[in-house]
Short mmCIF file of C-alpha atoms in Angstrom, two decimals:
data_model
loop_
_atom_site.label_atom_id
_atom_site.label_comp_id
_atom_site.label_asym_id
_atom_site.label_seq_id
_atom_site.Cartn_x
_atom_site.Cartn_y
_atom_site.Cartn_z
CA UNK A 847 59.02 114.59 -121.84
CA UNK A 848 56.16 113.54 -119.69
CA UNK A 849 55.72 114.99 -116.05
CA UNK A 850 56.71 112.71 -113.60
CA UNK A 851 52.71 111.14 -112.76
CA UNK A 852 52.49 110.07 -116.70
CA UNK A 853 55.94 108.44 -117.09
CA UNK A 854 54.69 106.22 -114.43
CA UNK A 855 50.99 105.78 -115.72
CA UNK A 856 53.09 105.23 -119.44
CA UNK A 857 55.50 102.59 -118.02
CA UNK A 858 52.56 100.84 -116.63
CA UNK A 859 50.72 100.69 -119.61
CA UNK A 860 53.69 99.97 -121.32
CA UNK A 861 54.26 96.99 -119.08
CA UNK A 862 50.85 95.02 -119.02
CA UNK A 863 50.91 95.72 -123.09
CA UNK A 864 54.48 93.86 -123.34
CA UNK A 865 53.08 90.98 -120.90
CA UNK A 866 49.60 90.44 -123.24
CA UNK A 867 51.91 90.41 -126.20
CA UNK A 868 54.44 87.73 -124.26
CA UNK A 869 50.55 85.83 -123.38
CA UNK A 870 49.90 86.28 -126.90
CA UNK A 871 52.95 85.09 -128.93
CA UNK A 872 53.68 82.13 -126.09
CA UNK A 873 50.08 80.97 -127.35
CA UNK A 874 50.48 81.80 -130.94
CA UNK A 875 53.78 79.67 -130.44
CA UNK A 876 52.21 76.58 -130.33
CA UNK A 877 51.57 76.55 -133.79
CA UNK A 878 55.24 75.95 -135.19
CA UNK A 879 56.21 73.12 -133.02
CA UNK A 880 56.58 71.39 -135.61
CA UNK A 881 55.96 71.63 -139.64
CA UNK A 882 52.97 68.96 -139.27
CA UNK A 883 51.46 71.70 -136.66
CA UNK A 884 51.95 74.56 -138.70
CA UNK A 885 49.91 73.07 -141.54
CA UNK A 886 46.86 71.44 -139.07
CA UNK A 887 46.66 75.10 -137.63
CA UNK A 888 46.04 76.70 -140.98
CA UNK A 889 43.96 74.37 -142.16
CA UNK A 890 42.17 74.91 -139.17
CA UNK A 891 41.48 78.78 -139.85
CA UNK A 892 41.75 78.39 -143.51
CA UNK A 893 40.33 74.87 -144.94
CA UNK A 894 40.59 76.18 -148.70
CA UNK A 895 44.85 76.62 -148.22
CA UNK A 896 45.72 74.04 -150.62
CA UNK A 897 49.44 74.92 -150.46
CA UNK A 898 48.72 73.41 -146.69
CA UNK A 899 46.57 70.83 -147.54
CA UNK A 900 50.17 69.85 -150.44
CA UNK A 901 52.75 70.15 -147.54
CA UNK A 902 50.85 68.47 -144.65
CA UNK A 903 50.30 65.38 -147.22
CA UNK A 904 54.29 65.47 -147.99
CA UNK A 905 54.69 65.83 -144.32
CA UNK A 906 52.72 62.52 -143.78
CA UNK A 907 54.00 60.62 -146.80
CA UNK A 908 56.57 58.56 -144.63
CA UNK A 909 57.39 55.47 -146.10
CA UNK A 910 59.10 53.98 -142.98
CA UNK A 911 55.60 55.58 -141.45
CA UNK A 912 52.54 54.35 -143.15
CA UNK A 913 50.34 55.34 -140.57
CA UNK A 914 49.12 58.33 -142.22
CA UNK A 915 49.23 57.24 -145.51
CA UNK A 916 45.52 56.98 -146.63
CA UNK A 917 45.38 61.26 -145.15
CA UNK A 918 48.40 62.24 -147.40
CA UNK A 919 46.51 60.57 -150.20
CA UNK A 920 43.25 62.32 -148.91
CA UNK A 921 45.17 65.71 -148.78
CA UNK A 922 46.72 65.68 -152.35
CA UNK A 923 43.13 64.78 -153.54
CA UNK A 924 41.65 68.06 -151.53
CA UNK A 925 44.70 70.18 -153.16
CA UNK A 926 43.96 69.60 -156.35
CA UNK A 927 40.30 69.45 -155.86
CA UNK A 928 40.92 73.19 -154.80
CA UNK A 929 43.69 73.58 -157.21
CA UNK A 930 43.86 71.22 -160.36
CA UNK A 931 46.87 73.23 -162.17
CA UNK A 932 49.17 72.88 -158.86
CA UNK A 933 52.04 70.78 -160.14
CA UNK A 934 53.38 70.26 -157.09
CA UNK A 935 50.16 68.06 -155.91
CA UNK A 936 50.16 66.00 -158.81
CA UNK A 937 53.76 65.19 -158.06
CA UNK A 938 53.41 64.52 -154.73
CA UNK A 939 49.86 62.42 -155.65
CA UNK A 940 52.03 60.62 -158.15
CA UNK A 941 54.67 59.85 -155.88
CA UNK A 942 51.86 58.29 -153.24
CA UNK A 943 50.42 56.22 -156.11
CA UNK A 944 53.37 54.60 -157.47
CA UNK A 945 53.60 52.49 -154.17
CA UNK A 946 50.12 51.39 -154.34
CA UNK A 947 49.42 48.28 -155.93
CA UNK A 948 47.64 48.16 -159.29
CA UNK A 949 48.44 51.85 -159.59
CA UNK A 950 51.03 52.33 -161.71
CA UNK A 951 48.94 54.00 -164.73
CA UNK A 952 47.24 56.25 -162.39
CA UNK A 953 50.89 57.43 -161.37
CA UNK A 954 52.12 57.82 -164.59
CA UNK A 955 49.36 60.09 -165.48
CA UNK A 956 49.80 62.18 -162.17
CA UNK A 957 53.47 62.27 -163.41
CA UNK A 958 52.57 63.61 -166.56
CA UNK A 959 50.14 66.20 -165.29
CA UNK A 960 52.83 68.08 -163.11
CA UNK A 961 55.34 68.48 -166.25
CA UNK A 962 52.51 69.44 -168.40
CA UNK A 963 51.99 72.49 -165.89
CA UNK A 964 55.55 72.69 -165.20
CA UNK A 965 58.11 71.60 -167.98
CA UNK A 966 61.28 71.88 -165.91
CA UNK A 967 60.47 70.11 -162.92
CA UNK A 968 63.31 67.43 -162.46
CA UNK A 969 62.00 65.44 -159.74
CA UNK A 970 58.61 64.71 -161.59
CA UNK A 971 60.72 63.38 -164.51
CA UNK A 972 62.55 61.26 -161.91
CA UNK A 973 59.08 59.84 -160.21
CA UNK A 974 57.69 59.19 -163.92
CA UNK A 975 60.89 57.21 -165.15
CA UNK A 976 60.06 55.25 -161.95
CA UNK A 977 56.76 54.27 -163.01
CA UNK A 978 57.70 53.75 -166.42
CA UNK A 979 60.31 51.47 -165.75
CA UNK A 980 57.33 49.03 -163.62
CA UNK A 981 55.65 48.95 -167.29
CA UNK A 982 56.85 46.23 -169.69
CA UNK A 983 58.16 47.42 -173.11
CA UNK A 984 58.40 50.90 -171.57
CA UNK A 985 62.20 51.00 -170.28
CA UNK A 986 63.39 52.88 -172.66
CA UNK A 987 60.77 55.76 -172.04
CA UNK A 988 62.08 55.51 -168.39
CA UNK A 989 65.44 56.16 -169.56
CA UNK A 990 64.48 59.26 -171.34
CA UNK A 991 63.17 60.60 -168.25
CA UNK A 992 65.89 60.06 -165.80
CA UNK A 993 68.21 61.73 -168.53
CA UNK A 994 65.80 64.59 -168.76
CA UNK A 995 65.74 65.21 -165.09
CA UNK A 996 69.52 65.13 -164.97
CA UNK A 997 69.93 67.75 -168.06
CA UNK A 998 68.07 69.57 -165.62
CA UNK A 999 69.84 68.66 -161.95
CA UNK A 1000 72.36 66.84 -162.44
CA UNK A 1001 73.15 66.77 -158.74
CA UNK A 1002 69.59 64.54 -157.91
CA UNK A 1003 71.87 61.51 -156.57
CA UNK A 1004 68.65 59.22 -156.96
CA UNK A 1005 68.00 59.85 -160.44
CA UNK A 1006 71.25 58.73 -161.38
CA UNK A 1007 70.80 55.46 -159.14
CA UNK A 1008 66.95 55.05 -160.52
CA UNK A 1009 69.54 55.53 -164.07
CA UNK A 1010 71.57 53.07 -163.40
CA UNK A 1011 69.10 50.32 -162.77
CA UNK A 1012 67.62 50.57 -165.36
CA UNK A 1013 70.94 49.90 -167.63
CA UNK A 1014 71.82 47.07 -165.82
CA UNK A 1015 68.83 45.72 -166.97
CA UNK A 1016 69.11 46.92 -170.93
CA UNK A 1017 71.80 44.52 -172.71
CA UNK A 1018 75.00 46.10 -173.26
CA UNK A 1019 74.35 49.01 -170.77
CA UNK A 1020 76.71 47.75 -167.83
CA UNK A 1021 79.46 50.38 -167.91
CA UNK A 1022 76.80 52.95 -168.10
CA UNK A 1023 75.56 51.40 -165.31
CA UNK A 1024 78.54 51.60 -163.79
CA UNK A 1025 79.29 55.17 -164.44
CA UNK A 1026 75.71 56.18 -162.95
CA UNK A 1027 76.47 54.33 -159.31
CA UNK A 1028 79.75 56.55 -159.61
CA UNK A 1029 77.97 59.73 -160.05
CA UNK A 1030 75.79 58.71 -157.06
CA UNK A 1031 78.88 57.79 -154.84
CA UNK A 1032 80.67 61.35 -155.82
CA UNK A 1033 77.42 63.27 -154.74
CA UNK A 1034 76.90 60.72 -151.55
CA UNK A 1035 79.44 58.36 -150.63
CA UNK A 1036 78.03 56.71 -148.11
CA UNK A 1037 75.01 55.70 -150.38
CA UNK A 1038 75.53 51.27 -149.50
CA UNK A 1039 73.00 50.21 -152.05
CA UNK A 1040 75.31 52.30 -155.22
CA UNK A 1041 78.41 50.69 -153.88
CA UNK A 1042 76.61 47.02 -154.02
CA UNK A 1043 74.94 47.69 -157.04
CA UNK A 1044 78.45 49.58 -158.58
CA UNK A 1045 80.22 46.17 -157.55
CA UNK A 1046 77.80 44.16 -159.59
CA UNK A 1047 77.79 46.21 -162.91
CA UNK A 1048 81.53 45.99 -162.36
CA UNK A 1049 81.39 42.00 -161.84
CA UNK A 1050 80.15 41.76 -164.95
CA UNK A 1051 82.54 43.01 -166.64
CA UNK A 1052 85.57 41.85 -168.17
CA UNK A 1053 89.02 42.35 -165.57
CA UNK A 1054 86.62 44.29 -162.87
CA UNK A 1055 86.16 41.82 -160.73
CA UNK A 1056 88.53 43.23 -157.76
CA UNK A 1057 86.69 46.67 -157.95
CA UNK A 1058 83.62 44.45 -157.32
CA UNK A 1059 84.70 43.10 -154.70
CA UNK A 1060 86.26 46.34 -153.09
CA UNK A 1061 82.37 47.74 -153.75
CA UNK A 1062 80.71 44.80 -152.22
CA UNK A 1063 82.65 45.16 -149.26
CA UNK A 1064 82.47 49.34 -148.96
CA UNK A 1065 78.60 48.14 -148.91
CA UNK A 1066 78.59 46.03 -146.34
CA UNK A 1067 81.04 48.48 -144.27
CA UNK A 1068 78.31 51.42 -144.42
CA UNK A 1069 75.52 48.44 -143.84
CA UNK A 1070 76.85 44.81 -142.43
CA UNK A 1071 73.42 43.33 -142.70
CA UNK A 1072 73.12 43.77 -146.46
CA UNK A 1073 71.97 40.72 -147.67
CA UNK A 1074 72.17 40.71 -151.29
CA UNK A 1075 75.63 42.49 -151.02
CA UNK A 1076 77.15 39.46 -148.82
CA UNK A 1077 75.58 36.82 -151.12
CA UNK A 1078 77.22 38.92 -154.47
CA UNK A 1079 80.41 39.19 -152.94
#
């Protein structure tokens, strides 16, 4: 509806406004290369986030990376330093204690912390049945646990392995053993160390021991250089 001179001063605005924004959001951009990024960059603008400062430490709490490990420590420390009812920190500080030495109490604690604030939070009963089970006498507590978390998910595949370990260990426990490794193989099949460990709840028992060796060597088919499965087998 414009005369003819403003549809041309309009489209030219128009233009340089949609090339800024293109500048802008190309810049911006950077930010979500990756989820490590995301979380530096508003940390960056917003130190206090302590949802960031959670998720960059889960980010950087890489077992097969421990590179970073001392900051993902450092980061669920600042998130619940900003936040001390955030459940999800003192999982995830839990979790990062349990593999350092001499710090199994301290885990259990963290552990205990995140279902105090949050009752129905499977994976915390998971991570403190895993510290548990490090404690003499305390087994059975860890067994409680793992069954809790699966009342609750019963599709957490490690649970039922972290489950089943622990029975093989209890006397009298090795066909529940057995039926935990199954309940990890129906949720992942391909899961080498529930095969091998399947094979020897089932070598222990009595007329099993050709399923034990069909599981020994379904283990060393997903993973040929699996030591402890050649030597059972």
């Amino acid at each position: 509806r414009l005369p003819p001179r403003g549809r041309m001063a309009a489209a030219s605005t128009s233009g340089m406004l949609l090339l800024s924004l293109a500048a802008l959001s190309h810049q911006h951009s950077r930010a979500y290369t990756d989820s490590r990024t995301l979380y530096r960059t508003t940390l960056a603008q917003n130190p206090g986030c302590w949802i960031a400062h959670n998720n960059l430490g889960a980010e950087l709490l890489d077992p097969k990376n421990p590179a970073h490990f001392a900051e993902a420590v450092a980061r669920f420390q600042t998130a619940l330093r900003l936040k001390p009812d955030y459940a999800a920190a003192h999982y995830n500080y839990g979790n990062a204690l349990l593999s350092m030495p001499g710090r199994v109490n301290d885990a259990i604690a963290e552990n205990e912390a995140a279902l105090r604030l949050r009752p129905d939070y499977p994976e915390a009963d998971n991570n403190l049945g895993n510290a548990l089970a490090q404690v003499p006498g305390r087994l059975t507590d860890a067994v409680a646990h793992y069954q809790r978390a699966l009342q609750r998910k019963p599709a957490l595949a490690e649970t039922h392995f972290n489950l089943g370990n622990a029975y093989l260990k209890m006397p009298g426990r090795l066909a529940d053993a057995a039926a935990e490794f199954q309940a990890v193989l129906r949720l992942k099949p391909d899961h080498a160390a529930a095969h091998s460990n399947l094979g020897f709840a089932w070598a222990g028992l009595p007329g099993k021991a050709a399923d034990a060796i069909a599981e020994y060597e379904a283990a060393l088919r997903l993973q040929p250089d699996y030591a402890e499965a050649h030597y059972n087998l």
